[in-house]
Structure formats: structure tokens, C-alpha cells
Coordinates of C-alpha atoms and ligand atoms in Angstrom, one line a residue:
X420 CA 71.9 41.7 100.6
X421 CA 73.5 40.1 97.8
X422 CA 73.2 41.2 94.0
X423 CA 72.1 39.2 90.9
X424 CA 74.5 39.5 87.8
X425 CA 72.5 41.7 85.6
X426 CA 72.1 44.3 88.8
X427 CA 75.9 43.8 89.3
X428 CA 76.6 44.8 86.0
X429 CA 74.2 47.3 85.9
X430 CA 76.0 48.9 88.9
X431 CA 79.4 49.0 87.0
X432 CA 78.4 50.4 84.0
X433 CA 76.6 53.0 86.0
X434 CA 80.0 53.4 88.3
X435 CA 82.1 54.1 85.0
X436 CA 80.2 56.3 83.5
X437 CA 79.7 58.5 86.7
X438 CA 83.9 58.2 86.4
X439 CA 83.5 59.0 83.0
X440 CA 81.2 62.3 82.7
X441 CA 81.4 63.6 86.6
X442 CA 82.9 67.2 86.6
X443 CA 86.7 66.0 88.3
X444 CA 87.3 68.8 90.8
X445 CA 88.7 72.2 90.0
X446 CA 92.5 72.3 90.2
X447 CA 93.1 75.8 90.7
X448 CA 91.3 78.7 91.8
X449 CA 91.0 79.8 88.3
X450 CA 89.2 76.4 87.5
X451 CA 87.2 76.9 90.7
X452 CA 86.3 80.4 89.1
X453 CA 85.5 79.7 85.8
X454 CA 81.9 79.8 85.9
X455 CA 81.4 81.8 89.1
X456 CA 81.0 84.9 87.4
X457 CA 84.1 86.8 89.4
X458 CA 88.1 86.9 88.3
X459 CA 90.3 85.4 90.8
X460 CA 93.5 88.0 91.1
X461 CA 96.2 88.6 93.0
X462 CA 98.9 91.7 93.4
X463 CA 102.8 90.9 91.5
X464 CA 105.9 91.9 91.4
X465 CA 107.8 92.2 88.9
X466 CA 111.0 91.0 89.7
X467 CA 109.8 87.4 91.1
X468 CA 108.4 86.6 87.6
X469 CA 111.8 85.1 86.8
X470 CA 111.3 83.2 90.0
X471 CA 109.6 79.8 88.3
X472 CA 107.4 78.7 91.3
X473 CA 106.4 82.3 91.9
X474 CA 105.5 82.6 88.0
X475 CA 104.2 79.1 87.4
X476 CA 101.9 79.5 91.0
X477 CA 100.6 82.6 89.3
X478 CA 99.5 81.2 85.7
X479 CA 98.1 78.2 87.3
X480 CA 95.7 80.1 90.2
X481 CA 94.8 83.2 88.9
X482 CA 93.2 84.8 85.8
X483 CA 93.4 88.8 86.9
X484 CA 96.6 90.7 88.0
X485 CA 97.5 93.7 89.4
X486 CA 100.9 95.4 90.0
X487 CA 101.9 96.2 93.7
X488 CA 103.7 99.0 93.2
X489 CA 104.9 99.1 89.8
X490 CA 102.2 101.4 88.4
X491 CA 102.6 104.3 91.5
X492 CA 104.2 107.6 90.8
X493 CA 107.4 106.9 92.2
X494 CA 108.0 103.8 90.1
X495 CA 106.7 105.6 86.6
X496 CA 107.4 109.2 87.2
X497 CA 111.5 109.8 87.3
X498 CA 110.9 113.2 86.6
X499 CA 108.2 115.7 85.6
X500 CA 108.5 115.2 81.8
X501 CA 109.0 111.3 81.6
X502 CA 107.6 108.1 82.2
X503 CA 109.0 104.5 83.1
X504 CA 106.8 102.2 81.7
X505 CA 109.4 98.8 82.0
X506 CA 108.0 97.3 85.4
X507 CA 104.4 97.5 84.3
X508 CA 104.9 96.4 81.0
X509 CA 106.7 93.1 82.2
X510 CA 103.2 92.3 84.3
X511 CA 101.1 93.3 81.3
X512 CA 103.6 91.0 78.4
X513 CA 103.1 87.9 81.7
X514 CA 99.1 88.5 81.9
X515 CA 98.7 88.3 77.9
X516 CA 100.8 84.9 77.8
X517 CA 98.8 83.6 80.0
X518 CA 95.2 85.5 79.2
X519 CA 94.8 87.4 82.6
X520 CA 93.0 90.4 83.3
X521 CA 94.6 93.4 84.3
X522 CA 93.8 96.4 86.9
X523 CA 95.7 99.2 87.1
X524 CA 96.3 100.8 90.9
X525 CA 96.3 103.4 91.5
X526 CA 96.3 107.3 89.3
X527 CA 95.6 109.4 92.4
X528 CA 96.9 109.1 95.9
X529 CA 98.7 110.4 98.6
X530 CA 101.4 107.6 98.9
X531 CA 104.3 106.8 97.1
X532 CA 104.9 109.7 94.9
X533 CA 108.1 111.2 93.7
X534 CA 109.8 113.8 96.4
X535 CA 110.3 115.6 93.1
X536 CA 106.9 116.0 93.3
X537 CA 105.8 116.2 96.7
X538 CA 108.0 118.8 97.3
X539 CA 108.2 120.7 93.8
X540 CA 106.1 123.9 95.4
X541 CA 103.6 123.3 92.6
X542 CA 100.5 126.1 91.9
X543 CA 97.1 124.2 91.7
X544 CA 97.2 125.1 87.7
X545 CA 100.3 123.7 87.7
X546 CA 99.8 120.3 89.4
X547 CA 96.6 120.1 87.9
X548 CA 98.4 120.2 84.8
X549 CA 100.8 117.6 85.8
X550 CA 97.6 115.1 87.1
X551 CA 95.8 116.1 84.0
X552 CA 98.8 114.8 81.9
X553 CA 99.8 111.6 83.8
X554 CA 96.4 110.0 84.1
X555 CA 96.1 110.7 80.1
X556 CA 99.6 109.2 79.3
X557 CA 99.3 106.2 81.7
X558 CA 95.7 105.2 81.0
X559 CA 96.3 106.2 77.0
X560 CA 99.8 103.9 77.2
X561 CA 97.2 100.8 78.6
X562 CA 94.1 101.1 76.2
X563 CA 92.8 97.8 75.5
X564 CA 95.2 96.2 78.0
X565 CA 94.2 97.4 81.6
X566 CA 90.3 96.5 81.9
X567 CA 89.9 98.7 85.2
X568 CA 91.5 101.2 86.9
X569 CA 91.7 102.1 90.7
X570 CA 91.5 105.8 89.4
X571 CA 91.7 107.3 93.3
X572 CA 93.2 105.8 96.3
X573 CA 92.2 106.3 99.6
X574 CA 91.3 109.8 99.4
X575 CA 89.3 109.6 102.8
X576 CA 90.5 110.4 106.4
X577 CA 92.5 107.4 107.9
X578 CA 90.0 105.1 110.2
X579 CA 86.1 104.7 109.5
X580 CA 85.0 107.6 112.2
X581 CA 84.9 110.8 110.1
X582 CA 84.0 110.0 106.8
X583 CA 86.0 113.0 105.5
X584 CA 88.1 114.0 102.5
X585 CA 91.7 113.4 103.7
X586 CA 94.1 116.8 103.2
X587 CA 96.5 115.6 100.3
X588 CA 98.4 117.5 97.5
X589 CA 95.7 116.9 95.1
X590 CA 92.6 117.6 97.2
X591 CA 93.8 120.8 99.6
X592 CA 97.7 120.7 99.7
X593 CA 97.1 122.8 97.3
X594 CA 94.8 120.9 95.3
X595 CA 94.5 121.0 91.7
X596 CA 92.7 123.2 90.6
X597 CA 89.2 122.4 89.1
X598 CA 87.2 123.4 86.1
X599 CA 84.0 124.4 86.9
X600 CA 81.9 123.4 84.1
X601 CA 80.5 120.7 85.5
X602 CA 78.1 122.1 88.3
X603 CA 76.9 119.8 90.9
X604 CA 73.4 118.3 90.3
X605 CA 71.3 118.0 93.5
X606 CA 70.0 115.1 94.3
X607 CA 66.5 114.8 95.7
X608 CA 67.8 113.3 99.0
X609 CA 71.4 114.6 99.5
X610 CA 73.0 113.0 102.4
X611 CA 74.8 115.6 105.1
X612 CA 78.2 114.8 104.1
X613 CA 77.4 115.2 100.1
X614 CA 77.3 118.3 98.6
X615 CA 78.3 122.0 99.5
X616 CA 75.6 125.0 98.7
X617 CA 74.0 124.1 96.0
X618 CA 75.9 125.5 92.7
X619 CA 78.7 125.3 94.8
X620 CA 81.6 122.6 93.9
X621 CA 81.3 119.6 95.5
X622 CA 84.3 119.0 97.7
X623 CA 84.6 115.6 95.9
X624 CA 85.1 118.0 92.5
X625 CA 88.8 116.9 92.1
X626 CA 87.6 112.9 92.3
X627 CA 85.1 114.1 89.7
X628 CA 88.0 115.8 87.4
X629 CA 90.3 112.6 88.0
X630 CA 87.5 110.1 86.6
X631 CA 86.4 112.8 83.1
X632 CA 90.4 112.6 82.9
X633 CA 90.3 109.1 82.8
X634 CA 87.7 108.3 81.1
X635 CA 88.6 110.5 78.2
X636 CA 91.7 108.6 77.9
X637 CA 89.9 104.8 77.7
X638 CA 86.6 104.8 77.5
X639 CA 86.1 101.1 77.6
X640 CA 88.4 101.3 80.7
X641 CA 85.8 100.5 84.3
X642 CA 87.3 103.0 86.6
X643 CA 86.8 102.1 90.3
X644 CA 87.2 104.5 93.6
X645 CA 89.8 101.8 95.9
X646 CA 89.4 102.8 99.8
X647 CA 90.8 101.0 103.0
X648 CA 88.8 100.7 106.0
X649 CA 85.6 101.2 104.1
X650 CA 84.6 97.1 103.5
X651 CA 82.1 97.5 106.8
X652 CA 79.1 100.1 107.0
X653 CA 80.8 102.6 109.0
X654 CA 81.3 106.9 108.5
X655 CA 83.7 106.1 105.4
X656 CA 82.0 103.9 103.6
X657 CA 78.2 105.9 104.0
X658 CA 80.4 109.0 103.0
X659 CA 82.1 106.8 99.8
X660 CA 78.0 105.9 99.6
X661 CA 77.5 109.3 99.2
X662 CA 79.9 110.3 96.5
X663 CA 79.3 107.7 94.4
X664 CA 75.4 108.1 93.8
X665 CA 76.3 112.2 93.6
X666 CA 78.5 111.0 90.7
X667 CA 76.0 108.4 89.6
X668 CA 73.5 112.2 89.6
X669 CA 76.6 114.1 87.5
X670 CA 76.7 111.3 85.3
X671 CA 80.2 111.2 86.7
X672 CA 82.4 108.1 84.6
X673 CA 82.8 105.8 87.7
X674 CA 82.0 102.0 87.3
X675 CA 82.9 100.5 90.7
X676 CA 84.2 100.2 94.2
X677 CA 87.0 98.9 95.5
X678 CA 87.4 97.4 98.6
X679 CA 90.9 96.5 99.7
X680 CA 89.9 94.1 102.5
X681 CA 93.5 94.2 104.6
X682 CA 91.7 92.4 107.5
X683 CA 93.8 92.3 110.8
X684 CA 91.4 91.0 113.3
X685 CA 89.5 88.3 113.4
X686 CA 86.2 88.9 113.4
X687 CA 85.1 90.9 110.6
X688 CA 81.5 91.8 110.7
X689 CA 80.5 90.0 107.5
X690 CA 76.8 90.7 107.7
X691 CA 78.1 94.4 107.4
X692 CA 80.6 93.4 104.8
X693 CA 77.8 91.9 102.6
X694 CA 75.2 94.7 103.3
X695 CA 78.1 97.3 102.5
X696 CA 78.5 95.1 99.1
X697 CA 74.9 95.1 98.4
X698 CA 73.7 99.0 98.4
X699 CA 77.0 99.3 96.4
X700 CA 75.9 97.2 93.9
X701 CA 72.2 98.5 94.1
X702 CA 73.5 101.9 92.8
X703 CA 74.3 100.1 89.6
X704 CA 78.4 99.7 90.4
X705 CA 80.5 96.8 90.5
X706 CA 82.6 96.0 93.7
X707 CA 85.7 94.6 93.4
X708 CA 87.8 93.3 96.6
X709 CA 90.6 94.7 95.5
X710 CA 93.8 94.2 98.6
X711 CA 92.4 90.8 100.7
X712 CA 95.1 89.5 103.0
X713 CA 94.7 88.3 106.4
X714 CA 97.2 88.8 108.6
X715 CA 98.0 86.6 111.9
X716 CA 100.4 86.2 114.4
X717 CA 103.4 84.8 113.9
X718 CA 106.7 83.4 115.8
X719 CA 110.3 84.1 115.2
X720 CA 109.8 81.7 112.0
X721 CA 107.1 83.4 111.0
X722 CA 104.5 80.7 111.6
X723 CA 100.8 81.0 112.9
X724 CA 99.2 78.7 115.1
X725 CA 96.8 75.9 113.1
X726 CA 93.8 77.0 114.9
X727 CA 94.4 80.6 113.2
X728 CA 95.3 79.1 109.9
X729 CA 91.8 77.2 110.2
X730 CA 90.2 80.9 111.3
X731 CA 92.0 82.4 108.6
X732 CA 90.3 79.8 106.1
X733 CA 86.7 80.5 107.1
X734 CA 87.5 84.2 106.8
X735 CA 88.5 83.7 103.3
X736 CA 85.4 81.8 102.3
X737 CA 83.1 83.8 104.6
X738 CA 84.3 87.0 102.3
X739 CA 84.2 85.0 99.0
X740 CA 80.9 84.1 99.6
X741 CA 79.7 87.9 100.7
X742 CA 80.8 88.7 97.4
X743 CA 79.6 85.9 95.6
X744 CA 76.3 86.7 96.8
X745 CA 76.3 89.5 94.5
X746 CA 75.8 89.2 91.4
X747 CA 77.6 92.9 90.8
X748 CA 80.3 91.9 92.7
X749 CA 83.1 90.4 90.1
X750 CA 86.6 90.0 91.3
X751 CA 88.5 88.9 94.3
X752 CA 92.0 89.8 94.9
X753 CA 94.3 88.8 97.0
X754 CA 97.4 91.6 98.3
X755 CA 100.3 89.1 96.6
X756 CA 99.7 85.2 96.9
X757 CA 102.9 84.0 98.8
X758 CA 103.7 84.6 102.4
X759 CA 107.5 84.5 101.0
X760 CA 106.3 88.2 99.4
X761 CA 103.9 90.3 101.3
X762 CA 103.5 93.9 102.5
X763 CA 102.4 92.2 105.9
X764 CA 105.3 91.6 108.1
X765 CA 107.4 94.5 106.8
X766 CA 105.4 97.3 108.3
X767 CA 104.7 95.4 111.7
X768 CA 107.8 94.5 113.3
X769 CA 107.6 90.5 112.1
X770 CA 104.5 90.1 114.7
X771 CA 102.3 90.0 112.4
X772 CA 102.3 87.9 109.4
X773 CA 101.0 84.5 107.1
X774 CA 98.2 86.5 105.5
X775 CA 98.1 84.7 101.8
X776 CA 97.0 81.8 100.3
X777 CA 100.2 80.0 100.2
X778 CA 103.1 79.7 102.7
X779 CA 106.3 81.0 101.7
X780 CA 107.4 77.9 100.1
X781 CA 104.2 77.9 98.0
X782 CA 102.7 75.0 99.7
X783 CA 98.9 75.8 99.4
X784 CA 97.6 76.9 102.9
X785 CA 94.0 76.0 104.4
X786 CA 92.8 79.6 103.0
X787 CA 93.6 78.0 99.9
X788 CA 91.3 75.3 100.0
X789 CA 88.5 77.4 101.8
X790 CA 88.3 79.8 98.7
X791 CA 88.7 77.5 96.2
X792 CA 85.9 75.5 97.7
X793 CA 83.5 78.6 97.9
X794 CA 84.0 79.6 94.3
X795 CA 84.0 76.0 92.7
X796 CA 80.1 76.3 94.6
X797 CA 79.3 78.8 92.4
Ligands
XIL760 C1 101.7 98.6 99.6 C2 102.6 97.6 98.9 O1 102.1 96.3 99.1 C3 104.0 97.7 99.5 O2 104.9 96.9 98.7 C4 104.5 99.1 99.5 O3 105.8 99.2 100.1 C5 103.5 100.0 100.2 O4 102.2 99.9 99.6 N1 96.8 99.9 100.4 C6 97.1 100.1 99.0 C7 98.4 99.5 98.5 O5 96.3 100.6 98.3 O6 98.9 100.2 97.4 C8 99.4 99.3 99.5 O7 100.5 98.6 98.9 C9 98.8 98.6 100.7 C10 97.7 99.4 101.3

């Protein structure tokens, strides 16, 4: 079928302005995220920003950060009376030049602390003291700078099967101890694992403490509970379930969940994932995927197979999406960006590795693609 002029014409006006006023496609996952209603963010380290492909990757990609390690105990707390704020403060000077979002990670947990300490012999009023002071100073030192806070860490059992309160020095090793003033509500329809006697302190009293500490210190701050193995509907997360709508009752300051999202095998359940996502967010919190990596096998060289790249790349969207789904669910974050730097690999014997976006020399990977794709459909 051939054309007359005026239609020809009429086709290559059309054709340039489509050029013209079409949205080109996102370059970056930032880009991709802009109007998806969720921050793209990633964990650093603070010694690669000097690295220029590790920094420039970082502007270009992300618009939230979150130090790996530099914000732990062990890296601020040199002894009991001071605090080591230089490795933080170089991620917080790199997220303001290039307007990033900051979380903080993490106040409380059982890892990573100081032997000073861990084995200081501390009495509850005493470490209580010490928790008390360090979640005050730290949060106080990032007002107006660090939007959220992972204020607890993990403070459930390891696995999903018993949905209890792990034994740690703040919870029972001794514990801290807790003021009592703020009696346990209870709730119409307290679930088994919830509350003690009523009147009685909830065993989650400590968490409680942590988050009134916390809050007191920013109150513009969101302050999340961050817990591994708890992304599925399993014994932890119904048991997290359960002390967050308690606090929710308290009027306890907690504003979201995080959910690391370390996934080793395959086959998540992502139908469990999203309904996990979704009675979180019906309780009026935000959910953050706060750790996502997705680890593979790899050879000597540390390469996967490109059928489990491609695997890896629909895992990546299939979360995205879960999350995108909800409207309460706001940030994504990947556990580092760069295979060249990731916690996978060094605690499992080189097996197990290429969990990030990028390969190790920065070259974008098919996970890369996947989620920038699912975000730029939002
Ligand atoms: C990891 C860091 O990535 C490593 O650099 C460090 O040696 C150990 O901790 N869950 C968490 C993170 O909440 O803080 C952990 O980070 C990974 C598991």
C-alpha cells in the first residue's frame, strides 16, 4: 500500500514529535524510581567512596543509603565514654552531595558490639544506662540527617520455627533493666505469643524502652524493627506481627518493618512474601526491604551460571513488584551493589556468591535490568 504526500508528511511530523515528547527510558534505577513512590538504596562502605566507579555507580543508581557496618557498636563505641562518629559521617557528607536518603542500622543487637562491652560484667541498671545513652547520642548526633532508623536488630530466635525473643545482653543476658511505667495495654484479641499476665511487662518491654529512647532523641526520625528470616509468613514473622500491633495498642513510637530479604534459595514463596508485606502495612506501618541480595553459586572465579543470573533477575523483579504492590511499602535496598564488595562469599567458603546488581567490575548484571524495569512500571 503506498502513501500520498500529505499522509507521508503527516506520518513524519507525527514520528518527530513522538521522538520529541516520548518519555526516553530511565537511565538509572533512581530515574526508574522517581515516581514509583519507593527509594532505591543500597548498603556502603566507607572506604570504597574514594574508589571513583564505586562512588560514581552509587550517585548515579541510588537515592537512599545505608552504612554496612559503620554505624554498629564496634565501629562507634571505642570505649564506654566515647563515640567515633568519622566512618558514618563520611556516608552522611556523600548522601547530602548527592541528595540521598539515609537509614541508620542498627541501635540494638546482638552482633558486632565491642568485647569491652560484651564482656564488661555489666548490672541491668548499668547497661541500661549505657543503651539509654548511646541510642540518645547516636540518634541526637543524626537529627534531621538519618530519616529512619533500624532501631532493633534481629532480636528473634535464629530460623522462622519459634517465633521467640532470642537470649542477648539486652533482652536476658542480663537485660536492661526496664522502667515500668508504661504498663501493657491488652488488646481485645491478643495472640498466644503476645503478652504475659496482664499488668505484667511484656517480654517485648526492652524493644518498647529502645523505641521511647529513640524517639525522644528525633522525633521526626521513622524508627523501624529490621529482622532476618521474617520476609515469609512463618512463626517469626506472626510473632513480629504480634509485637508490632501490641505497640501499635501502647502507642509504642514504631513506624515500620524491615525486612532484610538475604535470599539463598531460589524459590522464595512470593505470594507469602507479598501477603507478609500486606498485613504489615494494614497495621498502618511502612515496610522497608532493608538487606536484598541474592546469592548463587559460583566457580573458582566466582561466576554463576547465566541460567541463574536470568533466575536471579526475575527474583529481583518478582520482590520489587511484591513491594510495589503496596502502597505502604517505600524503599528497596539492596546488601551493597557490587559483587567486587559483598558480605556474601566471605561467610561461605567462596561457594556461594554474585548476589548484587552489578558484577565486580560494575558491569550492570540481568538483576539490574529486571528491577529497573519493574520500578520504571510504576
Ligand atoms: C554484615 C555485613 O555486611 C558484614 O560486612 C559484617 O562483617 C557482618 O554483618 N544482617 C544484618 C547486617 O542486619 O548488619 C549484616 O551485615 C548482614 C546480616
Amino acid at each position: 500500500m503506498s502513501h500520498g504526500p500529505e499522509t507521508r508528511i503527516l506520518i513524519w511530523i507525527l514520528s518527530v514529535f513522538c521522538l520529541a515528547f516520548a518519555a526516553p527510558a530511565p537511565q538509572s534505577l533512581r530515574e526508574a524510581a522517581q515516581h514509583s513512590g519507593v527509594l532505591i538504596g543500597t548498603a556502603v562502605r566507607p572506604a570504597q567512596l574514594s574508589e571513583a566507579a564505586y562512588a560514581a555507580t552509587l550517585a548515579r543508581e541510588f537515592n537512599l543509603l545505608e552504612p554496612e557496618d559503620a554505624l554498629k557498636w564496634e565501629v562507634l563505641r571505642p570505649d564506654a565514654q566515647s563515640f567515633d562518629f568519622r566512618q558514618p559521617d563520611q556516608v552522611v557528607d556523600f548522601a547530602a552531595r548527592h541528595n540521598m536518603r539515609i537509614r541508620g542500622h542498627t541501635l540494638v543487637w546482638h552482633r558486632q558490639n565491642p568485647p569491652w562491652l560484651t564482656s564488661g560484667d555489666f548490672t541491668p541498671d548499668q547497661l541500661s544506662k549505657l543503651l539509654e545513652t548511646h541510642i540518645k547520642t547516636v540518634v541526637g548526633h543524626y537529627q534531621g540527617k538519618i530519616f529512619a532508623w533500624d532501631v532493633a536488630n534481629e532480636a528473634f530466635d535464629e530460623g522462622d520455627r519459634t517465633g521467640k525473643l532470642r537470649s542477648t545482653i539486652w533482652h536476658d543476658q542480663p537485660g536492661i533493666a526496664v522502667a515500668t511505667t508504661h504498663e501493657p495495654s491488652a488488646p481485645s484479641n491478643p495472640a498466644p505469643s503476645e503478652l504475659g499476665a496482664r499488668g505484667s511487662p511484656s517480654p517485648y518491654s526492652y524493644l518498647a524502652q529502645c523505641f521511647r529512647w529513640a524517639h525522644e532523641a528525633d522525633p521526626a526520625a521513622l524508627l523501624f524493627y529490621n529482622e532476618a528470616e521474617a520476609e515469609e509468613i512463618n512463626l517469626k514473622s506472626d510473632a513480629i506481627y504480634a509485637m508490632a500491633r501490641d505497640f501499635k495498642h501502647q502507642g509504642v513510637p514504631i513506624h515500620g518493618i524491615g525486612l532484610q530479604m538475604h535470599i539463598s534459595n531460589l524459590h522464595p514463596d512470593i505470594a507469602s512474601i507479598s501477603a507478609n508485606i500486606g498485613r504489615f502495612t494494614a497495621l498502618g506501618l511502612q515496610v522497608h526491604i532493608t538487606e536484598m541480595d541474592v546469592s548463587l553459586q559460583v566457580d573458582a572465579n566466582g561466576n554463576a551460571s547465566s541460567a541463574d543470573l536470568q533466575r536471579q533477575a526475575n527474583i529481583y523483579r518478582q520482590i520489587a513488584d511484591a513491594c510495589l504492590a503496596h502502597p505502604g511499602c517505600t524503599a528497596i535496598q539492596t546488601w551493597g551493589f557490587t559483587d567486587k564488595y559483598s558480605w556474601i562469599g566471605s561467610h561461605s567458603k567462596h561457594t556461594q556468591g554474585a548476589a548484587l546488581l552489578f558484577d565486580s567490575h560494575y558491569r550492570a548484571k540481568p538483576a539490574y535490568e529486571a528491577l529497573r524495569n519493574a520500578l520504571a512500571a510504576r
